[in-house]
Coordinates of C-alpha atoms in Angstrom, one line a residue:
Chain A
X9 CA 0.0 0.0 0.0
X10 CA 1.1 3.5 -0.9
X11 CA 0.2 6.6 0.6
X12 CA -1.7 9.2 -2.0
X13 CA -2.3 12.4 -1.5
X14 CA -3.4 11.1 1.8
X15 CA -5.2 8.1 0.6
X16 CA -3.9 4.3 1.3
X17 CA -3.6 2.8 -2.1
X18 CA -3.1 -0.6 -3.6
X19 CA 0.6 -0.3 -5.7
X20 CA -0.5 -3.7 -7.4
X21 CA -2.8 -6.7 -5.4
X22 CA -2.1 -9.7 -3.8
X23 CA -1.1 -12.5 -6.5
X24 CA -1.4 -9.8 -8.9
X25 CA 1.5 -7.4 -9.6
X26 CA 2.1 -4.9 -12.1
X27 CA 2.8 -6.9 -15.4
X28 CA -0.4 -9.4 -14.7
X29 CA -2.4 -6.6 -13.9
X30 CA -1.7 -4.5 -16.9
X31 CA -2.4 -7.7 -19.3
X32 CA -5.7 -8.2 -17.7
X33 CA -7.2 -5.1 -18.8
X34 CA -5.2 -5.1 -22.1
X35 CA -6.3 -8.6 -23.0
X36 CA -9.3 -8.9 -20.5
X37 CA -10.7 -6.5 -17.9
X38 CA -9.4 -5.2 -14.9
X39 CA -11.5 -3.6 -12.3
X40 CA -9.9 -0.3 -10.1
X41 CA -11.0 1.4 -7.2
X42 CA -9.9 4.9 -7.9
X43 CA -12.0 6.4 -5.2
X44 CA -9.7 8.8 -4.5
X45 CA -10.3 10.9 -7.2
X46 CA -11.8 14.1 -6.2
X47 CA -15.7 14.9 -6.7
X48 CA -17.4 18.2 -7.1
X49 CA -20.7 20.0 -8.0
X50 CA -21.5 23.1 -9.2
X51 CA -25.3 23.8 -9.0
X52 CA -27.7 26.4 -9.5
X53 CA -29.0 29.0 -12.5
X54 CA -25.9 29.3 -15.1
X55 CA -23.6 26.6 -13.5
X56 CA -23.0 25.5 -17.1
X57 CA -22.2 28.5 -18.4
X58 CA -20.2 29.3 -15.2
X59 CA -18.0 26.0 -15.7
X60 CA -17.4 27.2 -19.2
X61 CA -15.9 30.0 -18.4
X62 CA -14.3 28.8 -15.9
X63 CA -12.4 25.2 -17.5
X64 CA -10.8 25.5 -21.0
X65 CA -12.5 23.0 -22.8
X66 CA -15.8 24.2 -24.4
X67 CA -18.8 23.1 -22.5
X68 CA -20.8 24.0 -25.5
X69 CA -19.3 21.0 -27.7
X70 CA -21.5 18.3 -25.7
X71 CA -24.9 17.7 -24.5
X72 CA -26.4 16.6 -21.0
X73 CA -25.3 13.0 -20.2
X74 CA -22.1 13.6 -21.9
X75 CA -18.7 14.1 -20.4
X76 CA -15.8 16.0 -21.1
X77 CA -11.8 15.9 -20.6
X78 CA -11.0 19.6 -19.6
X79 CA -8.8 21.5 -18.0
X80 CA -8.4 24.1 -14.8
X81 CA -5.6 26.9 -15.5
X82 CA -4.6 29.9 -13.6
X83 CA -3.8 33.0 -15.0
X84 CA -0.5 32.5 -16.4
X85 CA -1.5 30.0 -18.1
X86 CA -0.4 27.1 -15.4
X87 CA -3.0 24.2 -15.1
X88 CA -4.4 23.6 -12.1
X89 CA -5.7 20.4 -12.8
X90 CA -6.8 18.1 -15.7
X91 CA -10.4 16.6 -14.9
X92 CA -13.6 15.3 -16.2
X93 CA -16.5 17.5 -16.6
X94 CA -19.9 15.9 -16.3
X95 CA -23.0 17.9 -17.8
X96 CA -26.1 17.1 -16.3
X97 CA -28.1 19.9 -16.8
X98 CA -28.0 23.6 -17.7
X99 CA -27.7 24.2 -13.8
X100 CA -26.5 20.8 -12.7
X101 CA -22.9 19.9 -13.4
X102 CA -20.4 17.5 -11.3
X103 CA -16.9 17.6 -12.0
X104 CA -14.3 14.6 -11.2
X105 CA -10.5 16.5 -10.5
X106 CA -7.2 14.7 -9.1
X107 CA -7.4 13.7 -5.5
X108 CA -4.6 16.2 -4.3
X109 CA -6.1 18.9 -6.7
X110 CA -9.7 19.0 -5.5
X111 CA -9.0 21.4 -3.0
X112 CA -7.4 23.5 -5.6
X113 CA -10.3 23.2 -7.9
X114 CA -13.1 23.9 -5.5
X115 CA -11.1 26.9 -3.6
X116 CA -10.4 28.5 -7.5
X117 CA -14.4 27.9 -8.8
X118 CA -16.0 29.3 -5.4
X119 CA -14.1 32.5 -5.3
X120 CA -15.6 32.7 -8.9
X121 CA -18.7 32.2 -8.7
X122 CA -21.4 34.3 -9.3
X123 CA -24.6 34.6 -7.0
X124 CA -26.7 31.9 -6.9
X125 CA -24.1 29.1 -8.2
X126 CA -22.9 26.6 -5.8
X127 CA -20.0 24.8 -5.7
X128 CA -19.6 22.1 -3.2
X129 CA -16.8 19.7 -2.5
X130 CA -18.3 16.0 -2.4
X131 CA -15.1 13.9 -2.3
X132 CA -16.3 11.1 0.5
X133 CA -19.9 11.2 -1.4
X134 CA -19.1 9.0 -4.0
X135 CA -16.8 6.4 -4.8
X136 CA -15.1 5.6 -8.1
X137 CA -14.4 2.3 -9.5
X138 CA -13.2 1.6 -13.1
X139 CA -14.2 -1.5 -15.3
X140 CA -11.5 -1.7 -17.9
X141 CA -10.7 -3.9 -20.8
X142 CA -12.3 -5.8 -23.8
X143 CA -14.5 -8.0 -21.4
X144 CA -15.8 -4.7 -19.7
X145 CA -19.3 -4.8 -21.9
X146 CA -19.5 -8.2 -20.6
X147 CA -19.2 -7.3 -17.0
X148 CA -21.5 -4.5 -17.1
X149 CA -24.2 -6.9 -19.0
X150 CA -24.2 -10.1 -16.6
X151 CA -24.5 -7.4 -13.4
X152 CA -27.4 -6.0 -15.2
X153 CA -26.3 -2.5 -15.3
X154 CA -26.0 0.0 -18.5
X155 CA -23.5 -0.7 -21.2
X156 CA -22.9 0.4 -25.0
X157 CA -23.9 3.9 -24.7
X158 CA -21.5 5.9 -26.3
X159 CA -18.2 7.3 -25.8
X160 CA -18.2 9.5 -23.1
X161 CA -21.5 9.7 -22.4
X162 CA -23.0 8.6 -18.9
X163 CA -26.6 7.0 -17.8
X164 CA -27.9 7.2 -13.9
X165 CA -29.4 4.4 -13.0
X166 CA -29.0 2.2 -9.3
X167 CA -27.8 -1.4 -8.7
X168 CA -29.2 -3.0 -5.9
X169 CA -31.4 0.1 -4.5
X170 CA -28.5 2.3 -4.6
X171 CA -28.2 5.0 -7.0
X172 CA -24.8 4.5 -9.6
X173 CA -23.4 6.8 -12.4
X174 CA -22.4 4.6 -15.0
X175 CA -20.2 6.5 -17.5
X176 CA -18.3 5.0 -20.6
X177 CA -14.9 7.2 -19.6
X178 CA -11.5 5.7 -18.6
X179 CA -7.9 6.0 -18.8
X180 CA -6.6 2.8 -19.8
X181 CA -6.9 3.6 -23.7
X182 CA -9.3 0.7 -23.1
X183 CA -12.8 0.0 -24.0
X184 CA -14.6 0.6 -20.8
X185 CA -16.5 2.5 -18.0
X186 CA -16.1 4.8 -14.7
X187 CA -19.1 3.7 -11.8
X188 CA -19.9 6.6 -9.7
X189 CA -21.8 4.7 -6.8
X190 CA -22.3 6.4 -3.5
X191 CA -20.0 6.1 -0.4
X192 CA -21.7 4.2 1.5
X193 CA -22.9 1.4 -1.4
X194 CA -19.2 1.4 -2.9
X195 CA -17.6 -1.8 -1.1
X196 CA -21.2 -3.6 -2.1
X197 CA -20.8 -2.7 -5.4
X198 CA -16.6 -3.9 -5.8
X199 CA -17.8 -7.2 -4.4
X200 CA -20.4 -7.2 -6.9
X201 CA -18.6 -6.4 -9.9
X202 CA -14.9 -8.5 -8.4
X203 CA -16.8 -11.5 -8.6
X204 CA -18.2 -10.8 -12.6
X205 CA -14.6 -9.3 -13.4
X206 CA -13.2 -12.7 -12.1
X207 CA -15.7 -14.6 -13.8
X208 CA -14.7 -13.3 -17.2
X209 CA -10.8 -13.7 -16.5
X210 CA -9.8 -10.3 -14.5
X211 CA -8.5 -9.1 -11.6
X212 CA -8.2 -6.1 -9.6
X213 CA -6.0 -3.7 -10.7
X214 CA -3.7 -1.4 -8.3
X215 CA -2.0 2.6 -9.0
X216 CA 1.1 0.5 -10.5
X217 CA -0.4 -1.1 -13.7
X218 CA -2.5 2.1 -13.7
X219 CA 0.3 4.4 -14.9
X220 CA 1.8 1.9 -17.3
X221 CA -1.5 1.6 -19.0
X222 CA -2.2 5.4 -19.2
X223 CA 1.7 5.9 -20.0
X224 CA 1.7 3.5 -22.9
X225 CA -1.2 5.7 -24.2
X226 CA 0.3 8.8 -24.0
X227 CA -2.2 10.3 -21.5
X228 CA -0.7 12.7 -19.1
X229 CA -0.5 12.7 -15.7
X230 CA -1.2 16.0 -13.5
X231 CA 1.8 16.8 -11.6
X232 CA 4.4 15.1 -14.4
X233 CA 3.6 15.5 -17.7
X234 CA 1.0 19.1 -17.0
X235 CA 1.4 21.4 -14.2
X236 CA 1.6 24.9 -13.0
X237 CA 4.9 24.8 -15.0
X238 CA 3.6 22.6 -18.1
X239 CA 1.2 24.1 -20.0
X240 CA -1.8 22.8 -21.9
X241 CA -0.1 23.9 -25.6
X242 CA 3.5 22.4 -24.1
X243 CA 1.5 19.2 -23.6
X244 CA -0.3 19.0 -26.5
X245 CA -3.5 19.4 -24.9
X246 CA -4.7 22.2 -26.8
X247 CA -7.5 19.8 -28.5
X248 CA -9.5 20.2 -25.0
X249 CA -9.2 24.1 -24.5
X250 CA -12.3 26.2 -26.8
X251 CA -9.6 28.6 -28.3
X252 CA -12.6 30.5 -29.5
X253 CA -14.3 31.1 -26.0
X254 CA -14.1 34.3 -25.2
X255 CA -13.2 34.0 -21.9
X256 CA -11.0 31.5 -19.6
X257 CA -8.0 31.5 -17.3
X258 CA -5.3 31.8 -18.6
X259 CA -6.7 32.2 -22.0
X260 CA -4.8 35.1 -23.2
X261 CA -1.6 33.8 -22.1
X262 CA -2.1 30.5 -23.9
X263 CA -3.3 32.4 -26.9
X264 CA -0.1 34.1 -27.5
X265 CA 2.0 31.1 -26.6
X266 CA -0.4 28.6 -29.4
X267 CA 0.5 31.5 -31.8
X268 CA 4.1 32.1 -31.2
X269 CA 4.7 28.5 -30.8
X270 CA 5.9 26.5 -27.7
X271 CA 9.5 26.4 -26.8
X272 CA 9.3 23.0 -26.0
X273 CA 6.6 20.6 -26.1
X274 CA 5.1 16.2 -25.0
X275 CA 6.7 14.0 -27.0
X276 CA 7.2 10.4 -26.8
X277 CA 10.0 8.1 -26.2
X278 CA 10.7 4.7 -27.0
X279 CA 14.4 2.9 -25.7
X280 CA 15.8 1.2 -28.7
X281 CA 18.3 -0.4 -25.4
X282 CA 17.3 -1.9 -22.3
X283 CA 17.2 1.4 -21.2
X284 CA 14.0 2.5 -18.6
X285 CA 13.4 6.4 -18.8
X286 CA 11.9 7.8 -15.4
X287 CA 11.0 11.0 -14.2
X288 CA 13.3 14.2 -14.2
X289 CA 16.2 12.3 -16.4
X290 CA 18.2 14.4 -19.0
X291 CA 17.8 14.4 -22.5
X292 CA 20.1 14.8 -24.9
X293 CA 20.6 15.4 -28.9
X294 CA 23.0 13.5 -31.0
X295 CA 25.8 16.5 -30.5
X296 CA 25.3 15.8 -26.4
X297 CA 23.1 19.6 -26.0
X298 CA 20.5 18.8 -23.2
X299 CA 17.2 19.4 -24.9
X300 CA 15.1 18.9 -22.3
X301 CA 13.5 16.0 -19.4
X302 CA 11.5 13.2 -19.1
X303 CA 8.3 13.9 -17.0
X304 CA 7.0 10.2 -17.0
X305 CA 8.7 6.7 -17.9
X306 CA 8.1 3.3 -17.3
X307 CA 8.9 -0.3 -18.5
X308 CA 5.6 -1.0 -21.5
X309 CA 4.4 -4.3 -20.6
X310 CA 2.7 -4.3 -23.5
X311 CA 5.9 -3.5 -26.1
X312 CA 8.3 -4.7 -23.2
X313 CA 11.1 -2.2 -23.7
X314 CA 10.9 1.3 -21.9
X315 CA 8.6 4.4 -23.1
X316 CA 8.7 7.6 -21.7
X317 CA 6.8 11.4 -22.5
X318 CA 9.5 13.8 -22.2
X319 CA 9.5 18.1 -22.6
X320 CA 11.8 18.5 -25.2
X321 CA 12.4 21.9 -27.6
X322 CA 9.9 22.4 -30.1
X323 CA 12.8 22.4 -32.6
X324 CA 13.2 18.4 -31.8
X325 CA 11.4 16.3 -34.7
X326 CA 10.0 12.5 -34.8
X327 CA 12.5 9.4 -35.6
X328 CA 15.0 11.7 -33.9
X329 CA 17.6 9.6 -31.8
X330 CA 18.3 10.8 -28.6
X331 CA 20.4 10.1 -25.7
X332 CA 19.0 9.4 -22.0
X333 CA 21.2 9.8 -19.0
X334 CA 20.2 6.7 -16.9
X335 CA 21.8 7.2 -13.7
X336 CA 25.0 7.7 -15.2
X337 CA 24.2 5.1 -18.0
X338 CA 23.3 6.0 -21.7
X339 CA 20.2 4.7 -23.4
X340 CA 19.7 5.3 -26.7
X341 CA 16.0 6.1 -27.3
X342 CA 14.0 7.2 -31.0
X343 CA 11.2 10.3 -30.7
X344 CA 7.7 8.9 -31.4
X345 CA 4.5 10.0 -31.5
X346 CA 2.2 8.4 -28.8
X347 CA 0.7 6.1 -28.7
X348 CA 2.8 3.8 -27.9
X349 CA 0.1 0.7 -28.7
X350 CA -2.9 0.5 -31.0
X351 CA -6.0 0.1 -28.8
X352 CA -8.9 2.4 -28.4
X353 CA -11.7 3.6 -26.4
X354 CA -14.1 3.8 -28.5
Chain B
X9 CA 11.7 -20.1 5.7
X10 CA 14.8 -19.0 4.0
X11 CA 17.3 -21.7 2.6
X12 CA 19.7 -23.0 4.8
X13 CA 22.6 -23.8 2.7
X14 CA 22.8 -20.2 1.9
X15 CA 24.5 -17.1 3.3
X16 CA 22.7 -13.5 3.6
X17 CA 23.3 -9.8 3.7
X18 CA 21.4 -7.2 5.7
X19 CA 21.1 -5.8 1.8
X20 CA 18.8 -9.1 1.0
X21 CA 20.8 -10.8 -1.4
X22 CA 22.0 -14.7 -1.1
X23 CA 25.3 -15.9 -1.2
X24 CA 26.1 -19.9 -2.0
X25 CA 28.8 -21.7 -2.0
X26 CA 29.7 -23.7 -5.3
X27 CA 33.3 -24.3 -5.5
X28 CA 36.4 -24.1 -2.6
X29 CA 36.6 -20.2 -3.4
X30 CA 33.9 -19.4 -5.9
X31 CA 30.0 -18.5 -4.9
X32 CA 27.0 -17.2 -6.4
X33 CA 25.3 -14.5 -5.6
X34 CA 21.3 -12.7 -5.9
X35 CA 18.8 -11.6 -4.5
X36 CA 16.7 -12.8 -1.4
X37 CA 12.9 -13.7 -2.1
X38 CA 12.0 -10.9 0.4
X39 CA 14.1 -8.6 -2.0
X40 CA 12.1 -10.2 -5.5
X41 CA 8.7 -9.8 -3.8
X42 CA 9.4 -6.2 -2.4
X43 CA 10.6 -5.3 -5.5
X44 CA 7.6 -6.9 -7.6
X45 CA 8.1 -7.9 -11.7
X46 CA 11.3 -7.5 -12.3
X47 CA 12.3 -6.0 -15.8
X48 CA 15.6 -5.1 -16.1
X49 CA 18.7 -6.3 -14.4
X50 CA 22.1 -4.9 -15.0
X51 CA 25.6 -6.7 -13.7
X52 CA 29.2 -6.4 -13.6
X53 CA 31.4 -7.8 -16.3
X54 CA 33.2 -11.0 -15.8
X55 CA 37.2 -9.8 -14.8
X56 CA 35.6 -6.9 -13.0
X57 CA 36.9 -6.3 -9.4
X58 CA 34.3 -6.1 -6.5
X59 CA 34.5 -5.0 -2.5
X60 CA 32.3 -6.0 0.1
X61 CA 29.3 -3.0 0.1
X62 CA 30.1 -1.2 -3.4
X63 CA 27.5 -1.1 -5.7
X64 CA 28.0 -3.4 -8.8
X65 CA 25.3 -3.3 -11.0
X66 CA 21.2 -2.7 -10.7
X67 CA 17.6 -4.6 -10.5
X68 CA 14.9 -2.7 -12.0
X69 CA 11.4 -3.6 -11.1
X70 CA 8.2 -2.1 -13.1
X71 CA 8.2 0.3 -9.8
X72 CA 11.3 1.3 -8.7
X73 CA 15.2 0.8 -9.1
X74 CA 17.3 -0.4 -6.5
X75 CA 21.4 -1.2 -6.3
X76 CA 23.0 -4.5 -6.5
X77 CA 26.0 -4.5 -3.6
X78 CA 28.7 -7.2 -3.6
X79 CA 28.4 -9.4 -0.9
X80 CA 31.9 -10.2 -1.3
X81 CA 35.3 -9.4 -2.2
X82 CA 36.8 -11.2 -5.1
X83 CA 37.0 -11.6 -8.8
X84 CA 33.8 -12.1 -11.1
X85 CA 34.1 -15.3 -12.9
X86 CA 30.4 -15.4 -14.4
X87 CA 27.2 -13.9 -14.3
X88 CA 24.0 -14.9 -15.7
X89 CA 23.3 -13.9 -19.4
X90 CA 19.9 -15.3 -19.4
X91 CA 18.9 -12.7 -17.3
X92 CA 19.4 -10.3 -19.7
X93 CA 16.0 -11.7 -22.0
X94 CA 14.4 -13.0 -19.1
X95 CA 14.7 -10.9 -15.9
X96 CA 11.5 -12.2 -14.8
X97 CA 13.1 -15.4 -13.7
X98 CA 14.5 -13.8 -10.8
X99 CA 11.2 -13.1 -9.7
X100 CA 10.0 -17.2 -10.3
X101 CA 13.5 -18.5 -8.8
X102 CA 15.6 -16.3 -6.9
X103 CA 17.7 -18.6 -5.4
X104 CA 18.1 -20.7 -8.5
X105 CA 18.1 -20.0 -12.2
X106 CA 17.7 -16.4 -10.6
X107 CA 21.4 -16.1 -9.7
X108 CA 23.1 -13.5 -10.6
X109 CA 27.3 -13.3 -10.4
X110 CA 29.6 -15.7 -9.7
X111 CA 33.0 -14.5 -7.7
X112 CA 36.0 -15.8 -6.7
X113 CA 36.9 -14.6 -3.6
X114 CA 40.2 -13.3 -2.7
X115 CA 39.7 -14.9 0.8
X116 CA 36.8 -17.6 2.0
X117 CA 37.2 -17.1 5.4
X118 CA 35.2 -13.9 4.8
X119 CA 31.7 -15.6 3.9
X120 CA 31.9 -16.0 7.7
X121 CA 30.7 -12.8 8.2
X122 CA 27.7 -12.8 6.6
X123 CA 24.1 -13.8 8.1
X124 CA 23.0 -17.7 8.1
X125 CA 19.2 -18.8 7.7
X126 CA 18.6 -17.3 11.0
X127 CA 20.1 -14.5 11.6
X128 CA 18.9 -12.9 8.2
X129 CA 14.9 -14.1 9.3
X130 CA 15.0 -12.0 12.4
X131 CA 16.7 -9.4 10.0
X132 CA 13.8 -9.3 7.8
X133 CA 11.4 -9.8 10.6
X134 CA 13.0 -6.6 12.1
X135 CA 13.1 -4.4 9.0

């Protein structure tokens, strides 16, 4: 067990362990209690319109019963969190940011608020658990509970008497969906769905496979990969901010930075050695000039070699060969495009 | 719990006997397990010299790195190859086809200084 952001959380399970777990979902399904993430809502006359200019993604792109990856930035430009944005109504919106970001989120949006718009912080109101892989419509059709429905999108409905959010999100890259039951009904509801996931050839799934499945995607992680420091167009993230809002924090600042171009932006890498990037390790070009640092790396169970996202100069291009200084050690590693394995969602 | 025909280090690695001077050496199945699925594993090269406590090579796990440290002083005479393709076996058989280096030592006598069966339990027990 690992301590999160204050929450105890499984590295990997019992008989499990990070490679086992990560073919599960990839090959299977794989079930995740990720009920630390944080859990918000902003209620009342205009709380849609309030979100929107208050996240960078545009609000106006989906309907109600759709969700939406966005993002939280400060002035300058920083992000204050990545999260998910679900629209329930004009006046009804609930909002799903990192566990040690929540706070963030909820301080930034109720200083904002205009009168009459609510924002209240519901992290111990609902858990979150994830069903994740190609057997994930499966699961969800022998429990009896919503399935198909289309990317993104989310149905409320209630298993066993106790109401459930059931939304087709994730971040595996996988085909699968994100249960929002309540609190209280959450350890019912694992127990419920453990016993179908095992059924069908799963197993639980802890934070460690978690990160080499997102990683092998290409999905960033808050805190590594975007940050007060890392910006939305540095991460390639610009896909989920409304560039033609008219208003956002941050907005002008990211603006000029889309139209001057970056200095240095997300790219992939991929170890052509036995090399494993991690975190904060130096990059170099093939004349030895440090162009920049990895922000997340890990061993791809899936390609078995070692990937890694990295902040290098914009000026650095694809197929490029680069050096990686681990711990004293070279590794020769080629720039890719993520992602680094051909699943989908969808 | 742990075998009995081997020496240990307080750095949970596994030192056995297999010729007048020469041993083997890796990593306790405390170390494996702590470390979980092992991925990468990187050793000294046969000739190269090694001292008690310096770090000689590394065993990286899909969630952390840690340092390999010679158990002994000597020569390295061999070291697994296999593990190169198939770190995972350390993982399956750490006390087995899980070795890692084999030394010759410049003097035997000093295997006497490292932990027996025992000694390295109530180790672990206490760590």
């Amino acid at each position: 067990m690992a301590d999160f952001g204050g929450w105890e959380m499984p590295i990997e399970y019992p008989d499990g362990g990070v490679l086992k777990e990560h073919a599960a979902v990839r090959e299977r399904v794989g079930l995740f209690d990720v009920s630390h993430l944080g859990k918000m809502q902003v209620s009342g006359p205009g709380a849609r319109e309030f979100v929107n200019r208050q996240f960078t993604n545009d609000l106006s792109r989906i309907d109600p019963g759709q969700a939406q990856y966005s993002m939280l930035c400060d002035v300058s430009g920083g992000v204050v969190d990545d999260l998910i944005v679900y629209l329930r109504t004009d006046s009804d919106v609930f909002v799903v940011p990192n566990a040690a970001n929540t706070a963030a989120v909820v301080e930034q949006l109720t200083a904002a608020a205009p009168d009459g718009v609510t924002v209240e912080d519901q992290h111990t109101r609902f858990g979150v658990l994830a069903v994740q892989g190609p057997r994930a419509d499966a699961v969800m059709q022998s429990l009896g509970l919503p399935y198909g429905h289309e990317y993104m999108g989310f149905v409320e409905t209630d298993f066993q008497g106790a109401p459930v959010i059931v939304c087709r999100t994730g971040y595996t890259g996988e085909r699968g969906y994100e249960l929002l039951p309540t609190w209280e009904s959450t350890p019912a509801l694992w127990d419920a769905v453990m016993e179908v996931v095992a059924a069908e050839g799963g197993r639980p799934v802890g934070l460690g496979a978690r990160d080499t499945l997102r990683t092998e995607m290409g999905y960033p992680l808050h805190g590594q990969d975007l940050s007060s420091t890392i910006s939305p167009v540095q991460a390639r993230a610009g896909w989920a901010v409304g560039w033609n809002k008219p208003e956002f924090p941050g907005r002008s600042t990211l603006l000029a930075e889309k139209e001057a171009g970056p200095r240095r932006r997300l790219f992939g890498l991929l170890a052509t050695d036995r090399g494993i990037p991690r975190p904060h390790m130096q990059v170099k070009d093939a004349a030895g000039s440090i162009i920049g640092e990895v922000t997340s790396g890990t061993f791809s169970p899936t390609l078995r070699t070692g990937i890694g996202l990295a902040l290098l100069e914009s000026s650095t291009s694809e197929g490029m060969e680069v050096t990686v200084d681990v711990r004293g050690r070279p590794s020769t590693m080629t720039v890719v495009r993520p992602p680094f394995v051909d699943v989908s969602p969808r | 719990m742990y075998p009995e025909d081997l020496k240990y280090t307080t750095d949970h690695e596994w030192v056995r006997s297999v010729g007048e001077a020469t041993v083997r050496f890796g990593i306790t199945d405390y170390a494996q397990d702590a470390l979980g699925d092992i991925v990468y594993v990187s050793l000294p090269d046969v000739g190269a010299a090694l001292a008690t406590g310096d770090p000689c090579g590394e065993v990286e796990s899909t969630k952390s790195v840690s340092d390999l440290y010679a158990p002994v002083t000597g020569t390295v005479t061999g070291r697994n190859e296999a593990l190169g393709a198939t770190p995972e076996v350390v993982n399956a058989d750490a006390y087995g086809e899980g070795w890692m280096v084999e030394v010759e030592l410049t003097d035997p006598a000093q295997l006497e200084a490292l932990l027996d069966s025992a000694a390295y339990a109530a180790h672990v027990a206490s760590s």
